[in-house]
Short mmCIF file of C-alpha atoms in Angstrom, two decimals:
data_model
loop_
_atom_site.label_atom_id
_atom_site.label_comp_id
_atom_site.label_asym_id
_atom_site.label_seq_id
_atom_site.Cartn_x
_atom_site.Cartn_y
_atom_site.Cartn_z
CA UNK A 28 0.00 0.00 0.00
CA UNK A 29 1.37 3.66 -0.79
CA UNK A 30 1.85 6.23 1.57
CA UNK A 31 -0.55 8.63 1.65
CA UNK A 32 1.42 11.95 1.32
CA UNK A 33 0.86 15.31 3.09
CA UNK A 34 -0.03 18.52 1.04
CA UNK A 35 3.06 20.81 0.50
CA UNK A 36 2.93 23.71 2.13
CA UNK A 37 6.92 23.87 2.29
CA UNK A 38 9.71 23.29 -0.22
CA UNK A 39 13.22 23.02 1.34
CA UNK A 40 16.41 22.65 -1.59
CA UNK A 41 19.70 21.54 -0.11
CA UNK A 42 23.10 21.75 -1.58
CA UNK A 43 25.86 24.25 -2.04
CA UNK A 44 25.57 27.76 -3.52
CA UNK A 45 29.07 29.26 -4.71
CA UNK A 46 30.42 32.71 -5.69
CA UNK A 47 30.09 32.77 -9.41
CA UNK A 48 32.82 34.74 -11.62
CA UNK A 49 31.45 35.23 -14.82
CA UNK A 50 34.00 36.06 -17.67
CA UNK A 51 31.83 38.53 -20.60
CA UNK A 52 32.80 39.09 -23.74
CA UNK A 53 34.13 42.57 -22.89
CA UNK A 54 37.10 40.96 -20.41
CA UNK A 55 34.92 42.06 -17.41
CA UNK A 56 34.22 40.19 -14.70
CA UNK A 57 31.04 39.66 -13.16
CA UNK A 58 30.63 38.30 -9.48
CA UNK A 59 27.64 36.42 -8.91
CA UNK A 60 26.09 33.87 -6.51
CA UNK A 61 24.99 30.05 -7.91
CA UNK A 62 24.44 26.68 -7.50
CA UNK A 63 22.03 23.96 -8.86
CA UNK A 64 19.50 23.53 -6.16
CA UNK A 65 19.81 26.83 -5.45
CA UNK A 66 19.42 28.43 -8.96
CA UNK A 67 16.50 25.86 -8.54
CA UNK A 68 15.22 27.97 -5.36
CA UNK A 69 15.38 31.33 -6.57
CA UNK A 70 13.10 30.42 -9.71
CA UNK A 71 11.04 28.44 -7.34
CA UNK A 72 10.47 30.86 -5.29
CA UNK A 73 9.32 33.48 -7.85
CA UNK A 74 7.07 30.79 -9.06
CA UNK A 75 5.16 30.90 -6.36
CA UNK A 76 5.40 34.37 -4.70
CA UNK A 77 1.50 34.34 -5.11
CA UNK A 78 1.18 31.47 -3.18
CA UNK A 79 1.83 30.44 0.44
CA UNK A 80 4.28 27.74 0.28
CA UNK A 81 7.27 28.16 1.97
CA UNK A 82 10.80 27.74 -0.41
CA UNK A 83 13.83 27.22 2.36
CA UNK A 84 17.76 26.51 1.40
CA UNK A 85 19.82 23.83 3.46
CA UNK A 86 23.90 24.29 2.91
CA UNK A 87 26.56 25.43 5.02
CA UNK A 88 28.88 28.63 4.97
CA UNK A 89 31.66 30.47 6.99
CA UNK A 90 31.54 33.72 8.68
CA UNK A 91 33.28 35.37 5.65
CA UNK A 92 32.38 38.30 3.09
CA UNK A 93 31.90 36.39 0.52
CA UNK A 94 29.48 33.80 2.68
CA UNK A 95 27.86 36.72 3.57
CA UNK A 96 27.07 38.02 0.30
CA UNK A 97 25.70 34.72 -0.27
CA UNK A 98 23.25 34.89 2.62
CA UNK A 99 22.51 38.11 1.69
CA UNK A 100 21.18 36.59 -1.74
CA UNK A 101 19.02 34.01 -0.48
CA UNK A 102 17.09 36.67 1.66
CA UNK A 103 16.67 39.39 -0.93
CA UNK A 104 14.99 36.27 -3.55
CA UNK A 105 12.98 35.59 -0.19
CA UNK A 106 14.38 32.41 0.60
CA UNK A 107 13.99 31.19 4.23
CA UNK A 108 17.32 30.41 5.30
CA UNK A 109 16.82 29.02 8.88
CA UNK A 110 18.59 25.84 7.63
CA UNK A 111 22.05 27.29 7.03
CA UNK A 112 25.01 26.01 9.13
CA UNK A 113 27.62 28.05 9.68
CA UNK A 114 31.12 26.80 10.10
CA UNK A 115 33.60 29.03 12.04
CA UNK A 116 36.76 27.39 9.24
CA UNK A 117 35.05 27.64 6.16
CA UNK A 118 34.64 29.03 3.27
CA UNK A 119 32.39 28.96 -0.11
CA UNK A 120 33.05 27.33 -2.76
CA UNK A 121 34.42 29.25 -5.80
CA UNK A 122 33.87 28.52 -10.06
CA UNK A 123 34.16 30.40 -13.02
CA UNK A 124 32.02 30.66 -16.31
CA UNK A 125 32.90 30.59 -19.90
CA UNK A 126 30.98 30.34 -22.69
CA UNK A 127 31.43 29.98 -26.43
CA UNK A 128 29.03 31.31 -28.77
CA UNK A 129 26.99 28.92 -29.27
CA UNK A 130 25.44 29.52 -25.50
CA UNK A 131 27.73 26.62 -24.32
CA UNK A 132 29.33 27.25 -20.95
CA UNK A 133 32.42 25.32 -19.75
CA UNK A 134 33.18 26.02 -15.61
CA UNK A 135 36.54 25.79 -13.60
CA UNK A 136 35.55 24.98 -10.18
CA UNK A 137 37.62 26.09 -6.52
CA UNK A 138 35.28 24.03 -4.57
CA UNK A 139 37.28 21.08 -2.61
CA UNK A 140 37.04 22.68 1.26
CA UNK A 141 34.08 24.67 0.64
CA UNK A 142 31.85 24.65 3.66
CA UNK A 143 28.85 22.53 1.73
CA UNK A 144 30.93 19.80 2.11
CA UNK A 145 30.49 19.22 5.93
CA UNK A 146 26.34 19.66 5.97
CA UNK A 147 24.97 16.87 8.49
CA UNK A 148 28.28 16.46 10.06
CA UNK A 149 29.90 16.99 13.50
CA UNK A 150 29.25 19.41 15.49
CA UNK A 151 25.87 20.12 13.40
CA UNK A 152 23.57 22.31 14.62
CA UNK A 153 21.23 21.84 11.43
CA UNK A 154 20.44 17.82 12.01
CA UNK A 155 18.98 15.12 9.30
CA UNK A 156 16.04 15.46 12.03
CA UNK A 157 15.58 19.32 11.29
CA UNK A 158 14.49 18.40 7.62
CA UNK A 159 11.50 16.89 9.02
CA UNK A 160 9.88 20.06 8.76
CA UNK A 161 9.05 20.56 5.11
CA UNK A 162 6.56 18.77 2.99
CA UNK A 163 8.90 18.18 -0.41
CA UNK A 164 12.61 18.00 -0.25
CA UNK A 165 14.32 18.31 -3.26
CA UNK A 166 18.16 17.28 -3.99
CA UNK A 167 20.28 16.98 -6.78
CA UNK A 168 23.18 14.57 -8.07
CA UNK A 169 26.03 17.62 -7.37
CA UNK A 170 24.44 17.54 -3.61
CA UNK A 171 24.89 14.10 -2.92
CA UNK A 172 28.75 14.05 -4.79
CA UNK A 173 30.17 16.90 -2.38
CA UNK A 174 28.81 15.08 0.72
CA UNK A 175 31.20 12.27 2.45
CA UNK A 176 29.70 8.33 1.53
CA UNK A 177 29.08 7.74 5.28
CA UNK A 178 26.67 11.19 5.01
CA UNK A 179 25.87 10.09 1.54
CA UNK A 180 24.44 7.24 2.86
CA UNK A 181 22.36 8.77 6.13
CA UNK A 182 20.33 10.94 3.64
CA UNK A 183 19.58 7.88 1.48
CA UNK A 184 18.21 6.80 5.16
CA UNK A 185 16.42 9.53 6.07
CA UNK A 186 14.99 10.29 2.81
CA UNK A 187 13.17 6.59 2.81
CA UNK A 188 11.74 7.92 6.69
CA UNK A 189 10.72 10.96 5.34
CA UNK A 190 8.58 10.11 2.68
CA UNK A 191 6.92 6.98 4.49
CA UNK A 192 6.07 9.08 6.77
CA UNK A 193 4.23 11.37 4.23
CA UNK A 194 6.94 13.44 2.63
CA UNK A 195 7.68 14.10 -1.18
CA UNK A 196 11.19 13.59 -2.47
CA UNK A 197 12.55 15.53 -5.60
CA UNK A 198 15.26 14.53 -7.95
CA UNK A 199 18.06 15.42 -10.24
CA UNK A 200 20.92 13.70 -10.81
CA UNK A 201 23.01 16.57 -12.32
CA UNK A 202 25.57 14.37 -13.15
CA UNK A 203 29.19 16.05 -12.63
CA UNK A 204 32.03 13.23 -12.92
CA UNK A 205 34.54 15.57 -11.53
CA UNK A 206 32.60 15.29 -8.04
CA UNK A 207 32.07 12.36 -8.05
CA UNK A 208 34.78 8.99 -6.16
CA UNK A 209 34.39 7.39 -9.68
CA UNK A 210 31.21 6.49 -11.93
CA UNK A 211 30.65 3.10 -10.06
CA UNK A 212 29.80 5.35 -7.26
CA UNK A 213 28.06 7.46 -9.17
CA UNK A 214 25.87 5.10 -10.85
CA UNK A 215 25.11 3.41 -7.28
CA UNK A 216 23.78 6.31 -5.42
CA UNK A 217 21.79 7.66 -8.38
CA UNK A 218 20.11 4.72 -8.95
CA UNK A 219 19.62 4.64 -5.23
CA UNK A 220 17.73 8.04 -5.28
CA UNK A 221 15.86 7.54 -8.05
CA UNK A 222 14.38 4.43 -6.35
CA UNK A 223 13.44 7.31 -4.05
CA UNK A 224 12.04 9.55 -6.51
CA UNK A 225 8.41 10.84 -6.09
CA UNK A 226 9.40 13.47 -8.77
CA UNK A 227 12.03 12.70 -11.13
CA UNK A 228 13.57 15.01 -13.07
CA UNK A 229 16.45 13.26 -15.12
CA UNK A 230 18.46 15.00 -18.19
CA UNK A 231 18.62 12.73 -21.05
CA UNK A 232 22.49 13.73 -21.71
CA UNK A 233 23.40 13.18 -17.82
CA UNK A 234 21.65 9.60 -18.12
CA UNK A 235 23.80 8.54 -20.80
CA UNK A 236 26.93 9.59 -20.26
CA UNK A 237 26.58 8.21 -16.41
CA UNK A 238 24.73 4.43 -17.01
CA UNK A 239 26.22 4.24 -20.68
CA UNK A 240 22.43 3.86 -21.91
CA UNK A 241 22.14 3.59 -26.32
CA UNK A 242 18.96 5.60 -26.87
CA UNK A 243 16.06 7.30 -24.81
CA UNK A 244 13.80 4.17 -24.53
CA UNK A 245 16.93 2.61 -22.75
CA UNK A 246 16.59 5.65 -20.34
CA UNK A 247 13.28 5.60 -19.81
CA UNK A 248 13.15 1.40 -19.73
CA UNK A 249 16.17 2.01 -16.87
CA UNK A 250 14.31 4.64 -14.61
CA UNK A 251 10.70 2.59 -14.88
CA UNK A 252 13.23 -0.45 -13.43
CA UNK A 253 13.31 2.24 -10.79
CA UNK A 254 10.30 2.31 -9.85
CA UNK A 255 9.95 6.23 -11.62
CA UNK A 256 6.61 6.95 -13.00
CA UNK A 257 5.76 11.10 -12.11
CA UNK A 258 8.33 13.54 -13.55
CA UNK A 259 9.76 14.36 -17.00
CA UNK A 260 12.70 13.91 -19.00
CA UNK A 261 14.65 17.04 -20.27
CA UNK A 262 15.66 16.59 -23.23
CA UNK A 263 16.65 20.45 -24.36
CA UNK A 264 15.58 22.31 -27.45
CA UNK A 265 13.46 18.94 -28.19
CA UNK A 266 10.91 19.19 -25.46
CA UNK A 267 10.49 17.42 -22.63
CA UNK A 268 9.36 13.71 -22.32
CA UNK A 269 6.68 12.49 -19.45
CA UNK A 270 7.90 9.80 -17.78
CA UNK A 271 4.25 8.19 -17.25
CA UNK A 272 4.08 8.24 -21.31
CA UNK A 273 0.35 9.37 -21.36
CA UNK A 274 1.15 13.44 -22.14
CA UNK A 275 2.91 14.76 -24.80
CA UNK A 276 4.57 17.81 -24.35
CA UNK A 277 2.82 20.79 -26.14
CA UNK A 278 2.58 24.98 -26.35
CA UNK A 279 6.67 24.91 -25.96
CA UNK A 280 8.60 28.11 -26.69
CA UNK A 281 11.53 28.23 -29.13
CA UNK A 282 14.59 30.26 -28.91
CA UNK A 283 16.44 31.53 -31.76
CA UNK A 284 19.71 31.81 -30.16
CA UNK A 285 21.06 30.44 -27.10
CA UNK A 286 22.99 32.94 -24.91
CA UNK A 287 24.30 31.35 -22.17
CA UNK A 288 23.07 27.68 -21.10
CA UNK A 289 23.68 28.01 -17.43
CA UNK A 290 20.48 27.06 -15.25
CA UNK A 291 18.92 25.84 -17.90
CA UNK A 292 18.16 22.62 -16.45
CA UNK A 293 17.65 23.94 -12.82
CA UNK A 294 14.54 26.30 -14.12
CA UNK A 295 13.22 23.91 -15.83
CA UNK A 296 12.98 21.42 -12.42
CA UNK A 297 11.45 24.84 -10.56
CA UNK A 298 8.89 25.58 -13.52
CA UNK A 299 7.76 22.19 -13.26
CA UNK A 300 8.15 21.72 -9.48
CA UNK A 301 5.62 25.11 -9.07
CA UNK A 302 3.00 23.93 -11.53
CA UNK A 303 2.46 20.73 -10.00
CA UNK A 304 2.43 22.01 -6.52
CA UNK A 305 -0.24 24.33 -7.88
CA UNK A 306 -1.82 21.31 -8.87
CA UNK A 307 -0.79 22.03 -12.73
CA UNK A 308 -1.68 19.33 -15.38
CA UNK A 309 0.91 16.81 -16.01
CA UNK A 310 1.10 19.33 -20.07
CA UNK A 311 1.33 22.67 -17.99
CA UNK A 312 3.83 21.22 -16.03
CA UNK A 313 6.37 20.43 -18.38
CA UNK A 314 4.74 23.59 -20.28
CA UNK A 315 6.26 25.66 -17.48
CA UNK A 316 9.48 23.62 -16.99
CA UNK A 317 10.39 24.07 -20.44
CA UNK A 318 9.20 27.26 -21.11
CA UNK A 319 10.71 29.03 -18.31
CA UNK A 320 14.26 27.03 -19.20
CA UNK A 321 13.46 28.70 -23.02
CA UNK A 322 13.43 32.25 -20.94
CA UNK A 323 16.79 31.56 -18.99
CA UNK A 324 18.73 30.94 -21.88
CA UNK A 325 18.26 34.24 -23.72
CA UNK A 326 20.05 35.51 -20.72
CA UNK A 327 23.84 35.76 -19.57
CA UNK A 328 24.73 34.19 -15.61
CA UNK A 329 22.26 31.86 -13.95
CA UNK A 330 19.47 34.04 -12.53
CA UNK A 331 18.04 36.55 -14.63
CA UNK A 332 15.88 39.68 -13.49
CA UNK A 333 12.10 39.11 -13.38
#
């Protein structure tokens, strides 16, 4: 019998947000603050500014400027931010943009003692337990890869708890092999988490390169084995693919030239993440993923104004 799960009155994204140096055209530099899950945040948040659900961030930081500016950034998008640990010998992590013109951004990362990397550890004053809280937590492959396997391995516990005991669980797997031990790894505690999956929210190009699958039906064939049955499959300029297989993806915007790629993927996930906690249609929901991704693209850095 399924677990009967709670409505969602709050969202909380965990993972690391970074200073982001972003090298324009001109030779000028731009300072920035990113992250996956938290670009994810930020566009979830505007999503639903009309609505009551709460949209937290989990990560650590130090006591630094630079942390600070970051803090400073998750308050002015209106991001609760009660779930931030603070660690006296730490830092943010660091990476740098480039992109070609074609849109197509390449990064160099300074990220190896940033303070994301010691969330849920000793002495922690935000716990596993804490998460208990929210109503939907929602993850990503580069916030599992930064954490320690022992760590790895207590949110793969917890998340099980959380959603038999009513919760919704969110998924990317973001697949960065530079983060990650090696792909074995990898490939383990992604298919781990998508046999956690209430949402899924897979790229088709991170799926391949990471399980070595031929063609999209191998994809899809793979995450059914899962268990995965309620998300959709980015697939990029092409529209995105329901993972149920009863919608076809219509009414999608087209962009005549791609600007910078960045986020991309991470609006999409909080355009379709905010229509179906509106209780969207299965079509507006990948209508608003995609369409919102379309948007972000047109636009240098990974947030763009509203």
């Amino acid at each position: 019998m399924s677990t009967v799960k709670r409505p969602i009155l709050s969202v909380c994204c965990i993972g690391e947000v970074m200073i982001e140096l972003v090298n324009g055209k001109d030779g000028k530099i731009a300072l920035g603050v990113a992250g996956d899950t938290y670009n994810t945040a930020v566009y979830l948040k505007r999503a639903l500014k009309q609505n009551d659900v709460k949209v937290s961030y989990c990560t650590a930081l130090g006591p630094d400027p630079y942390s600070e500016i970051i803090r400073q950034s998750l308050e002015r998008y209106g991001l609760d931010t009660s779930c931030i640990e603070t660690r006296a010998d730490k830092i943010p992590g660091l990476y740098a943009v480039d992109t070609d013109d074609h849109g197509e951004r390449s990064f160099t990362y300074w990220r190896s003692d940033a303070a994301a990397r010691t969330l849920f550890q000793t002495p922690a004053e935000i716990s596993l337990e804490t998460l208990n809280q929210f109503d939907l937590i929602y993850l990503s492959g580069i916030s599992m890869a930064i954490l320690p396997a022992n760590v790895r391995s207590q949110l793969i516990d917890f998340i099980a708890t959380f959603r038999n005991a009513g919760g919704t669980f969110a998924y990317d797997s973001n697949y960065r092999p530079k983060l990650w031990e090696d792909q074995a790894t990898a490939q383990e505690v992604n298919a781990r988490m998508w046999g956690l999956a209430d949402i899924a929210l897979p790229s088709i190009d991170d799926e391949m390169e990471l399980f070595g699958d031929v063609d999209e039906a191998s994809v899809v064939a793979r995450l059914h084995g899962y268990g995965v049955n309620t998300g959709a499959l980015k697939r990029g300029a092409e529209g995105p693919l329901d993972l149920e297989g009863k919608t076809v993806a219509q009414n999608l915007n087209t962009v005549d030239k791609v600007v910078d790629s960045t986020a991309a993927g991470d609006s999409f996930n909080a355009g379709y993440l905010s229509a179906f906690l509106q209780g969207e249609t299965t079509q507006a929901q990948m209508e608003a993923g995609h369409n919102l991704a379309a948007r972000v693209v047109t636009y240098p850095g990974a947030i763009i104004p509203e």
